[in-house]
CSV table of C-alpha atoms and ligand atoms in Angstrom, one decimal:
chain,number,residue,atom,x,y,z
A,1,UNK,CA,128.0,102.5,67.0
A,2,UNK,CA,130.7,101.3,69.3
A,3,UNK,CA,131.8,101.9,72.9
A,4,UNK,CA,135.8,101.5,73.7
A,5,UNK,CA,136.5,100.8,77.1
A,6,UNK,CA,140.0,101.7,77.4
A,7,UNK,CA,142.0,100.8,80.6
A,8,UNK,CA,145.5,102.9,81.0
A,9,UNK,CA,147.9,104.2,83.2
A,10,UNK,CA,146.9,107.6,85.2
A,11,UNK,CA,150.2,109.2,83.9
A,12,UNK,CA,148.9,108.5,80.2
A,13,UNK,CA,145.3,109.7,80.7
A,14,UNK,CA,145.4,113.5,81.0
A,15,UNK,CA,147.1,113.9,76.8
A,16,UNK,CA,144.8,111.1,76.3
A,17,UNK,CA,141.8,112.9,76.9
A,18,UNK,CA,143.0,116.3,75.7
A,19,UNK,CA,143.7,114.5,72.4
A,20,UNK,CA,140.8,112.3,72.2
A,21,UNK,CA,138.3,115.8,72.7
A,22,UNK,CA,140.5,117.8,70.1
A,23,UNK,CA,140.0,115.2,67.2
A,24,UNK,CA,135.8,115.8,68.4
A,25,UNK,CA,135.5,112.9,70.6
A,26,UNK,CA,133.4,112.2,73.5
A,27,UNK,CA,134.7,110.3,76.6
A,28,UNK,CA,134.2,110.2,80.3
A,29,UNK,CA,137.1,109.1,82.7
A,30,UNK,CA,136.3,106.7,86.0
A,31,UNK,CA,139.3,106.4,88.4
A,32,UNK,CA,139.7,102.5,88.8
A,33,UNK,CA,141.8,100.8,90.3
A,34,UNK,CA,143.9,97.4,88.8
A,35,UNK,CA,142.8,94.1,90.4
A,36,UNK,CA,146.8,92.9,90.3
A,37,UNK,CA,148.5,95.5,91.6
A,38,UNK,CA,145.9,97.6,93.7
A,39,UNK,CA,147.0,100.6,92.2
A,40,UNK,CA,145.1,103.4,90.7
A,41,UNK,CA,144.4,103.3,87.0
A,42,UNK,CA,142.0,105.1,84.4
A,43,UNK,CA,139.0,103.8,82.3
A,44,UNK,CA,137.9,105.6,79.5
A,45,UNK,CA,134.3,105.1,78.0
A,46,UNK,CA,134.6,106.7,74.0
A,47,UNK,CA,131.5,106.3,72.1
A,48,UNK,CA,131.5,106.7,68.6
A,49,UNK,CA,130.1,105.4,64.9
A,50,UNK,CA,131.7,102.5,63.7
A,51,UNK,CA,134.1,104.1,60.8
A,52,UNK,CA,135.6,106.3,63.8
A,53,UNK,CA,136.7,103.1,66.0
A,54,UNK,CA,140.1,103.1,64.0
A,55,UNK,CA,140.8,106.7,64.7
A,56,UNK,CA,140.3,106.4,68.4
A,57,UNK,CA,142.7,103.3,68.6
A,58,UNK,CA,145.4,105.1,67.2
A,59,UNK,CA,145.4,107.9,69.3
A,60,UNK,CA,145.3,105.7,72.1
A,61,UNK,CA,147.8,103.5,70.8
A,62,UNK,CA,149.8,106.5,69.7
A,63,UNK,CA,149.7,107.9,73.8
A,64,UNK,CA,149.6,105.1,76.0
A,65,UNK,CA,153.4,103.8,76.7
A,66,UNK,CA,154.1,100.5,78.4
A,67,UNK,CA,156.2,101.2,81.8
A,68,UNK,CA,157.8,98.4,83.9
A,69,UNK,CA,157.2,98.2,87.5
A,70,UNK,CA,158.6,96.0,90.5
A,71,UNK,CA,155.8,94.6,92.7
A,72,UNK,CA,155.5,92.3,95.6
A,73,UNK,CA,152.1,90.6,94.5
A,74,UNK,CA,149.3,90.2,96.9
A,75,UNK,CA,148.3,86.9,95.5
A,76,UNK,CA,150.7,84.0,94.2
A,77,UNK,CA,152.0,83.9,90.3
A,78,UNK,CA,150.6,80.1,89.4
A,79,UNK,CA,151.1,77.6,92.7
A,80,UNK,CA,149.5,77.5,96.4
A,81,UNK,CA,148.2,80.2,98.5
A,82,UNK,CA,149.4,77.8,101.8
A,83,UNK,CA,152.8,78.2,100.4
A,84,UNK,CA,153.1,81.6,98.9
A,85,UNK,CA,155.8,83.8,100.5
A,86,UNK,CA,155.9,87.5,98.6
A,87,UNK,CA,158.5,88.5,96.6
A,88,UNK,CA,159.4,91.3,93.9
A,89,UNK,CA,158.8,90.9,90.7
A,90,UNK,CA,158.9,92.8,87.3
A,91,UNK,CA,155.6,93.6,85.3
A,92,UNK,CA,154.8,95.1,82.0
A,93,UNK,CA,152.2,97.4,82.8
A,94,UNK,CA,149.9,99.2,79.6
A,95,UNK,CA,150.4,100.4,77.0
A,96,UNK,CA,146.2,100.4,77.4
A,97,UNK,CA,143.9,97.3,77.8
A,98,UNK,CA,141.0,97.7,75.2
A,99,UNK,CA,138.1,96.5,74.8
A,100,UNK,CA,135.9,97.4,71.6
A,101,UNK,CA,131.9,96.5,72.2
A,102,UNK,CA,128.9,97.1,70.1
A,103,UNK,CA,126.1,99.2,71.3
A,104,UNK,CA,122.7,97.9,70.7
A,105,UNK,CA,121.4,101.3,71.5
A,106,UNK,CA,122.7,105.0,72.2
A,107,UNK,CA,119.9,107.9,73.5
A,108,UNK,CA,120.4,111.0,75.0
A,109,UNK,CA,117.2,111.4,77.0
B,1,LIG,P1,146.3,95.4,87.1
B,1,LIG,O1,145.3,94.3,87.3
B,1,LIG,O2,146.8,96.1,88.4
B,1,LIG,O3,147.6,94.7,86.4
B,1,LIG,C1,148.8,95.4,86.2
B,1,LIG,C2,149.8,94.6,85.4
B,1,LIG,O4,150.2,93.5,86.2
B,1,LIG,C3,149.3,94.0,84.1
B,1,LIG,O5,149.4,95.0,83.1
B,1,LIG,C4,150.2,92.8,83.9
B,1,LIG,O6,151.4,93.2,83.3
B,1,LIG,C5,150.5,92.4,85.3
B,1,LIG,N1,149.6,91.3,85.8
B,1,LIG,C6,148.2,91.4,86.0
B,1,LIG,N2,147.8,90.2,86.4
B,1,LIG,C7,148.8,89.3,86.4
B,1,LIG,C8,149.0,87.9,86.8
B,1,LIG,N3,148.0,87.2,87.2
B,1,LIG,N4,150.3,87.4,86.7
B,1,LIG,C9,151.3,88.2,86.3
B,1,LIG,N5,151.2,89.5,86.0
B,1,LIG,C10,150.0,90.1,86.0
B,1,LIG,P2,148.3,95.1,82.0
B,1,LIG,O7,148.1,93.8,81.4
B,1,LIG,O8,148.8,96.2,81.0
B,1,LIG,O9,147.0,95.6,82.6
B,1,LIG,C11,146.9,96.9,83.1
B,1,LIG,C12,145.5,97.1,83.8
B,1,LIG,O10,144.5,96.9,82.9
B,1,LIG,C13,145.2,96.1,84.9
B,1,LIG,O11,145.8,96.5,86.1
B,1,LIG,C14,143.7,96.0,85.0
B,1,LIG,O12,143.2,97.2,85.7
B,1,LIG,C15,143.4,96.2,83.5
B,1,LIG,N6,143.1,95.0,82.8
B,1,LIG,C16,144.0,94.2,82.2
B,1,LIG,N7,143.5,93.1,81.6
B,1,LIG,C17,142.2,93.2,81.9
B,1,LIG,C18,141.0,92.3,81.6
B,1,LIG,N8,141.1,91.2,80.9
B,1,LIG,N9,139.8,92.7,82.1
B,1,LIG,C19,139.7,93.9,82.8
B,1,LIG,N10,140.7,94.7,83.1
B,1,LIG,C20,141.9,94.4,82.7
């Protein structure tokens, strides 16, 4: 069995789910919140067995589009802190950060 923590954009999540529950899937949404931008975001937690990993990564791949945004950062791009005067800049955000674990053990109790 695996568990997919997938990170994406709120925008993205709401088909997301609806399409992840129709193909028989089981997730559960947390509101998060990105640690660059300090902006609201979604984590899914799918488990499933193994042979069904693929499945769930193209549906998320399939609904999860990458949007640009224009951000005054709260902490520097590479150099000082002393020196750092914000400006905007231009950042990818998503499609969806995933991450794919193993679980050593699943239970309904
Ligand atoms: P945030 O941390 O708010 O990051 C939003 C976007 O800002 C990132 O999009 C990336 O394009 C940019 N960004 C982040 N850190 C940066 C930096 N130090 N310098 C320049 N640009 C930077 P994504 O990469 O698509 O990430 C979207 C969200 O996924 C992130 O929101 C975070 O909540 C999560 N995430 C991404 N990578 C992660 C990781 N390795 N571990 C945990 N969560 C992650």
């Amino acid at each position: 069995m695996k568990l997919i923590i997938a990170v994406v954009q709120d925008q993205d999540a709401g088909r997301l789910l609806e399409k992840l529950v129709a193909a028989g899937h089981r997730a559960t949404r947390l509101a998060t919140t990105g640690g660059f931008l300090r902006q609201g975001n979604t984590t899914l937690l799918i488990g499933m067995e193994d042979e069904k990993v693929e499945d769930v990564l193209k549906l998320i791949e399939e609904t999860c589009r990458s949007r640009t945004q224009v951000v005054t950062p709260w902490v520097p791009l590479g150099g000082s802190v002393d020196s750092y005067v914000p400006y905007p800049v231009e950042v990818a955000v998503g499609g969806a950060t995933v991450f794919v674990l193993p679980v050593e053990d699943f239970r309904k109790l």
